[in-house]
Amino acid sequence: DQQVKQNSPSLSVQEGRISILNCDYTNSMFDYFLWYKKYPAEGPTFLISISSIKDKNEDGRFTVFLNKSAKHLSLHIVPSQPGDSAVYFCAASDGNKLVFGAGTILRVKS
Amino acid sequence: EAQVTQNPRYLITVTGKKLTVTCSQNMNHEYMSWYRQDPGLGLRQIYYSMNVEVTDKGDVPEGYKVSRKEKRNFPLILESPSPNQTSLYFCASSLLPGLTDNEQFFGPGTRLTVL
Protein backbone atom coordinates (compact mmCIF):
# COMPACT_ATOMS: atom_id res chain seq x y z
CA ASP A 1 0.00 0.00 0.00
CA GLN A 2 1.76 3.12 -1.23
CA GLN A 3 1.35 5.93 1.26
CA VAL A 4 2.89 8.49 -1.09
CA LYS A 5 1.84 8.44 -4.72
CA GLN A 6 3.13 10.25 -7.74
CA ASN A 7 0.66 9.27 -10.41
CA SER A 8 2.48 10.76 -13.37
CA PRO A 9 5.52 8.66 -14.30
CA SER A 10 6.74 11.34 -16.67
CA LEU A 11 6.17 14.93 -17.74
CA SER A 12 7.46 16.83 -20.75
CA VAL A 13 7.54 20.64 -20.75
CA GLN A 14 8.87 23.31 -23.07
CA GLU A 15 11.71 25.46 -21.81
CA GLY A 16 10.42 28.65 -20.17
CA ARG A 17 7.03 27.20 -19.34
CA ILE A 18 5.75 26.03 -15.97
CA SER A 19 6.31 22.47 -14.75
CA ILE A 20 3.82 21.12 -12.23
CA LEU A 21 4.58 17.87 -10.45
CA ASN A 22 1.93 16.34 -8.24
CA CYS A 23 1.98 14.10 -5.19
CA ASP A 24 -0.76 12.55 -3.06
CA TYR A 25 -0.46 10.96 0.36
CA THR A 26 -2.75 8.88 2.51
CA ASN A 27 -1.23 8.99 6.01
CA SER A 28 -2.57 11.90 8.06
CA MET A 29 0.38 11.50 10.48
CA PHE A 30 2.76 12.97 7.90
CA ASP A 31 3.73 16.44 9.01
CA TYR A 32 6.68 17.34 6.83
CA PHE A 33 7.02 17.06 3.07
CA LEU A 34 10.04 17.27 0.83
CA TRP A 35 10.94 17.18 -2.83
CA TYR A 36 14.16 15.61 -4.04
CA LYS A 37 15.73 15.77 -7.47
CA LYS A 38 17.81 12.96 -8.91
CA TYR A 39 20.12 12.93 -11.89
CA PRO A 40 21.33 9.65 -13.43
CA ALA A 41 24.24 8.00 -11.57
CA GLU A 42 23.86 10.36 -8.60
CA GLY A 43 22.08 10.21 -5.28
CA PRO A 44 18.92 12.28 -4.73
CA THR A 45 19.48 15.86 -3.63
CA PHE A 46 17.15 17.94 -1.52
CA LEU A 47 15.20 20.57 -3.40
CA ILE A 48 12.54 22.14 -1.21
CA SER A 49 10.35 21.26 1.76
CA ILE A 50 7.20 22.34 3.53
CA SER A 51 5.85 21.87 7.01
CA SER A 52 2.24 20.85 7.51
CA ILE A 53 1.53 24.17 9.23
CA LYS A 54 2.13 26.01 5.96
CA ASP A 55 0.39 25.84 2.61
CA LYS A 56 3.13 27.33 0.46
CA ASN A 57 6.90 27.57 0.41
CA GLU A 58 8.93 29.32 -2.24
CA ASP A 59 12.61 29.14 -3.13
CA GLY A 60 13.59 30.93 -6.30
CA ARG A 61 12.00 29.18 -9.26
CA PHE A 62 10.61 26.42 -7.07
CA THR A 63 7.36 26.61 -5.12
CA VAL A 64 5.71 23.81 -3.18
CA PHE A 65 2.00 23.96 -2.36
CA LEU A 66 0.34 21.83 0.30
CA ASN A 67 -3.39 21.11 0.50
CA LYS A 68 -3.84 19.20 3.74
CA SER A 69 -7.55 18.61 3.37
CA ALA A 70 -6.95 16.96 -0.01
CA LYS A 71 -3.71 15.31 1.15
CA HIS A 72 -2.07 16.69 -1.94
CA LEU A 73 1.08 18.62 -2.67
CA SER A 74 2.56 19.99 -5.83
CA LEU A 75 5.88 21.37 -6.99
CA HIS A 76 5.88 24.26 -9.45
CA ILE A 77 8.98 25.15 -11.43
CA VAL A 78 8.83 28.50 -13.20
CA PRO A 79 10.41 29.03 -15.64
CA SER A 80 11.51 25.51 -16.49
CA GLN A 81 15.05 25.06 -17.76
CA PRO A 82 16.71 22.15 -19.60
CA GLY A 83 18.92 21.57 -16.52
CA ASP A 84 15.77 20.79 -14.54
CA SER A 85 15.40 17.54 -16.48
CA ALA A 86 15.67 14.86 -13.81
CA VAL A 87 13.61 12.47 -11.71
CA TYR A 88 11.66 14.23 -8.96
CA PHE A 89 10.70 12.36 -5.80
CA CYS A 90 8.08 13.52 -3.36
CA ALA A 91 8.66 12.40 0.24
CA ALA A 92 6.68 12.62 3.47
CA SER A 93 7.84 12.33 7.07
CA ASP A 94 5.95 11.27 10.17
CA GLY A 95 8.84 12.15 12.45
CA ASN A 96 10.48 8.73 12.32
CA LYS A 97 11.10 8.06 8.68
CA LEU A 98 10.68 9.33 5.18
CA VAL A 99 8.33 7.66 2.74
CA PHE A 100 9.01 8.33 -0.93
CA GLY A 101 6.83 8.31 -3.97
CA ALA A 102 7.78 6.42 -7.12
CA GLY A 103 9.13 9.53 -8.83
CA THR A 104 8.26 11.59 -11.90
CA ILE A 105 10.66 11.96 -14.81
CA LEU A 106 10.68 15.59 -15.96
CA ARG A 107 11.97 16.43 -19.42
CA VAL A 108 12.39 20.09 -20.30
CA LYS A 109 12.72 20.58 -24.03
CA SER A 110 14.71 23.48 -25.43
CA GLU B 1 33.20 18.82 2.29
CA ALA B 2 30.00 17.43 3.80
CA GLN B 3 29.26 14.11 2.21
CA VAL B 4 27.94 10.58 2.44
CA THR B 5 30.18 7.95 0.90
CA GLN B 6 29.27 4.42 -0.12
CA ASN B 7 31.44 1.54 -1.22
CA PRO B 8 31.49 -0.23 -3.53
CA ARG B 9 29.67 1.77 -6.20
CA TYR B 10 29.10 -1.30 -8.34
CA LEU B 11 29.00 -4.94 -7.33
CA ILE B 12 28.14 -8.15 -9.16
CA THR B 13 27.90 -11.21 -6.97
CA VAL B 14 26.33 -14.64 -6.85
CA THR B 15 23.45 -16.00 -4.83
CA GLY B 16 24.37 -16.81 -1.24
CA LYS B 17 27.71 -15.04 -1.06
CA LYS B 18 27.68 -12.67 1.92
CA LEU B 19 28.43 -9.05 1.18
CA THR B 20 28.64 -5.72 2.96
CA VAL B 21 28.05 -2.27 1.54
CA THR B 22 29.69 0.42 3.63
CA CYS B 23 28.30 3.87 4.32
CA SER B 24 30.01 6.73 6.07
CA GLN B 25 29.03 10.35 6.76
CA ASN B 26 31.13 13.25 8.03
CA MET B 27 28.36 15.56 9.21
CA ASN B 28 27.90 14.15 12.73
CA HIS B 29 24.32 13.23 11.86
CA GLU B 30 22.33 11.13 14.30
CA TYR B 31 20.01 9.61 11.72
CA MET B 32 21.14 7.24 8.99
CA SER B 33 19.11 5.16 6.63
CA TRP B 34 19.32 2.68 3.77
CA TYR B 35 17.01 2.72 0.75
CA ARG B 36 16.64 0.65 -2.35
CA GLN B 37 15.40 2.10 -5.60
CA ASP B 38 13.51 -0.07 -8.04
CA PRO B 39 11.69 0.97 -11.23
CA GLY B 40 8.14 2.10 -10.57
CA LEU B 41 8.57 1.77 -6.80
CA GLY B 42 10.69 4.78 -5.97
CA LEU B 43 12.87 4.71 -2.88
CA ARG B 44 11.89 2.21 -0.23
CA GLN B 45 13.44 2.29 3.21
CA ILE B 46 15.25 -0.86 4.34
CA TYR B 47 16.55 0.05 7.79
CA TYR B 48 17.18 3.22 9.71
CA SER B 49 19.13 4.24 12.78
CA MET B 50 18.38 7.07 15.19
CA ASN B 51 21.80 6.91 16.84
CA VAL B 52 24.62 4.55 17.83
CA GLU B 53 23.31 1.09 18.69
CA VAL B 54 19.74 2.16 17.79
CA THR B 55 18.40 0.59 14.60
CA ASP B 56 14.92 -0.21 13.34
CA LYS B 57 13.26 -1.83 10.37
CA GLY B 58 11.97 0.20 7.48
CA ASP B 59 9.45 -0.98 4.92
CA VAL B 60 11.50 -3.73 3.25
CA PRO B 61 13.97 -5.17 5.82
CA GLU B 62 13.77 -8.85 4.82
CA GLY B 63 17.15 -10.27 3.81
CA TYR B 64 19.16 -7.35 5.19
CA LYS B 65 21.02 -6.55 8.39
CA VAL B 66 22.60 -3.34 9.62
CA SER B 67 24.76 -2.21 12.49
CA ARG B 68 25.53 1.17 14.02
CA LYS B 69 28.61 0.82 16.20
CA GLU B 70 29.91 4.28 15.41
CA LYS B 71 27.98 7.44 14.65
CA ARG B 72 29.58 7.95 11.24
CA ASN B 73 29.21 4.41 9.83
CA PHE B 74 26.13 2.41 8.92
CA PRO B 75 26.98 -0.73 6.91
CA LEU B 76 24.34 -2.76 5.08
CA ILE B 77 24.85 -6.52 5.25
CA LEU B 78 23.35 -9.12 2.96
CA GLU B 79 24.02 -12.46 4.64
CA SER B 80 22.74 -14.57 1.74
CA PRO B 81 21.96 -12.39 -1.27
CA SER B 82 19.27 -13.45 -3.71
CA PRO B 83 18.44 -12.19 -7.23
CA ASN B 84 15.45 -10.19 -5.94
CA GLN B 85 17.94 -8.01 -4.06
CA THR B 86 19.36 -6.78 -7.34
CA SER B 87 18.76 -3.07 -7.03
CA LEU B 88 20.22 0.41 -6.63
CA TYR B 89 20.98 1.13 -2.99
CA PHE B 90 21.30 4.52 -1.33
CA CYS B 91 22.57 5.43 2.09
CA ALA B 92 21.40 8.71 3.63
CA SER B 93 21.99 10.73 6.76
CA SER B 94 20.36 13.67 8.48
CA LEU B 95 19.65 15.31 11.76
CA LEU B 96 16.90 13.49 13.61
CA PRO B 97 13.64 13.46 11.64
CA GLY B 98 10.96 15.77 12.86
CA LEU B 99 13.20 18.83 13.00
CA THR B 100 12.38 21.65 10.62
CA ASP B 101 14.40 21.99 7.45
CA ASN B 102 15.51 18.43 7.94
CA GLU B 103 16.84 17.20 4.64
CA GLN B 104 18.51 13.87 4.15
CA PHE B 105 21.87 13.81 2.42
CA PHE B 106 22.25 10.88 0.08
CA GLY B 107 25.28 8.93 -0.98
CA PRO B 108 26.01 8.33 -4.69
CA GLY B 109 24.41 4.88 -4.74
CA THR B 110 25.57 1.27 -5.03
CA ARG B 111 24.35 -0.76 -7.97
CA LEU B 112 24.14 -4.39 -6.89
CA THR B 113 23.52 -7.32 -9.21
CA VAL B 114 22.95 -10.77 -7.71
CA LEU B 115 23.23 -13.59 -10.23
XYZ file of N, CA and C in Angstrom, chain A residues 2-3 31-32 34 36 38 41-46 49 51 87 89 93 95-103, chain B residues 9 31 35 37 40-43 45 48 50 57-59 88 90 97-104 106-108:
162
model
N 0.887 1.958 -1.116
C 1.755 3.115 -1.228
C 1.138 4.295 -0.490
N 1.861 4.810 0.487
C 1.351 5.929 1.262
C 1.605 7.261 0.568
N 3.776 15.030 8.661
C 3.730 16.444 9.008
C 4.843 17.268 8.352
N 5.603 16.626 7.495
C 6.676 17.345 6.827
C 6.873 16.717 5.465
N 8.837 16.833 1.523
C 10.039 17.271 0.833
C 9.994 16.849 -0.619
N 12.779 15.906 -3.700
C 14.160 15.610 -4.044
C 14.266 15.502 -5.550
N 16.770 13.961 -8.684
C 17.813 12.960 -8.907
C 18.227 12.939 -10.370
N 22.951 8.355 -12.181
C 24.240 8.001 -11.574
C 24.597 8.881 -10.369
N 23.619 9.560 -9.811
C 23.862 10.355 -8.603
C 22.799 10.033 -7.566
N 23.092 10.355 -6.304
C 22.079 10.213 -5.279
C 21.086 11.370 -5.342
N 19.899 11.178 -4.779
C 18.921 12.277 -4.733
C 19.480 13.462 -3.952
N 19.088 14.656 -4.361
C 19.481 15.861 -3.635
C 18.228 16.629 -3.240
N 18.281 17.206 -2.059
C 17.154 17.944 -1.522
C 16.865 19.180 -2.362
N 11.204 21.965 0.811
C 10.352 21.260 1.762
C 9.237 22.173 2.259
N 6.440 22.398 5.797
C 5.852 21.866 7.014
C 4.336 21.848 6.870
N 14.706 13.153 -12.394
C 13.606 12.467 -11.706
C 13.322 13.229 -10.417
N 11.357 13.198 -6.794
C 10.699 12.361 -5.801
C 10.025 13.240 -4.761
N 7.273 12.795 5.800
C 7.842 12.332 7.066
C 6.784 12.347 8.168
N 7.992 11.911 11.300
C 8.845 12.153 12.448
C 9.830 11.034 12.714
N 9.562 9.848 12.148
C 10.477 8.729 12.320
C 11.195 8.362 11.035
N 10.502 8.451 9.942
C 11.102 8.058 8.682
C 10.469 8.805 7.526
N 11.171 8.738 6.415
C 10.685 9.334 5.177
C 10.076 8.255 4.299
N 8.944 8.554 3.707
C 8.332 7.656 2.742
C 8.328 8.373 1.403
N 8.862 7.709 0.386
C 9.014 8.326 -0.925
C 7.953 7.837 -1.902
N 7.620 8.710 -2.838
C 6.825 8.306 -3.973
C 7.701 7.635 -5.021
N 7.072 7.179 -6.091
C 7.783 6.425 -7.125
C 8.610 7.310 -8.049
N 8.354 8.609 -8.012
C 9.131 9.533 -8.830
C 8.431 9.914 -10.118
N 30.682 1.122 -5.386
C 29.672 1.774 -6.202
C 28.950 0.774 -7.094
N 20.899 10.503 12.466
C 20.007 9.614 11.723
C 20.680 9.126 10.448
N 18.139 2.834 1.670
C 17.012 2.720 0.755
C 17.423 1.860 -0.427
N 16.205 1.496 -4.554
C 15.400 2.104 -5.602
C 15.158 1.098 -6.698
N 9.566 2.037 -10.884
C 8.140 2.095 -10.568
C 7.815 2.065 -9.093
N 8.826 1.874 -8.248
C 8.572 1.767 -6.804
C 9.237 2.886 -6.019
N 10.033 3.682 -6.668
C 10.687 4.775 -5.967
C 11.727 4.279 -4.988
N 11.913 5.049 -3.930
C 12.873 4.706 -2.882
C 12.128 4.074 -1.707
N 12.514 2.324 2.092
C 13.435 2.287 3.212
C 13.648 0.855 3.692
N 16.716 1.915 9.304
C 17.185 3.224 9.710
C 17.749 3.156 11.121
N 18.530 5.762 14.549
C 18.380 7.069 15.190
C 19.671 7.515 15.882
N 13.626 -1.396 11.714
C 13.255 -1.828 10.371
C 12.485 -0.739 9.645
N 12.752 -0.657 8.355
C 11.966 0.199 7.484
C 10.850 -0.606 6.849
N 10.569 -0.310 5.594
C 9.452 -0.978 4.917
C 9.825 -2.317 4.294
N 19.355 -0.745 -6.867
C 20.222 0.407 -6.629
C 20.005 0.840 -5.178
N 20.844 3.217 -1.785
C 21.304 4.524 -1.330
C 21.351 4.567 0.192
N 14.885 13.065 12.308
C 13.645 13.461 11.641
C 12.734 14.203 12.590
N 11.880 15.010 12.049
C 10.955 15.775 12.865
C 11.424 17.184 13.100
N 12.710 17.461 12.872
C 13.197 18.825 13.004
C 12.865 19.585 11.725
N 12.685 20.866 11.814
C 12.379 21.647 10.621
C 13.602 21.718 9.721
N 13.326 21.916 8.454
C 14.399 21.989 7.449
C 15.299 20.766 7.527
N 14.707 19.636 7.785
C 15.508 18.431 7.939
C 15.604 17.695 6.619
N 16.656 17.915 5.887
C 16.842 17.198 4.640
C 17.791 16.039 4.868
N 17.584 14.998 4.131
C 18.508 13.874 4.149
C 19.540 14.060 3.046
N 22.117 12.212 0.651
C 22.248 10.875 0.082
C 23.656 10.620 -0.442
N 24.056 9.362 -0.335
C 25.276 8.930 -0.982
C 25.054 8.762 -2.479
N 26.099 8.408 -3.228
C 26.009 8.331 -4.686
C 25.327 7.063 -5.195
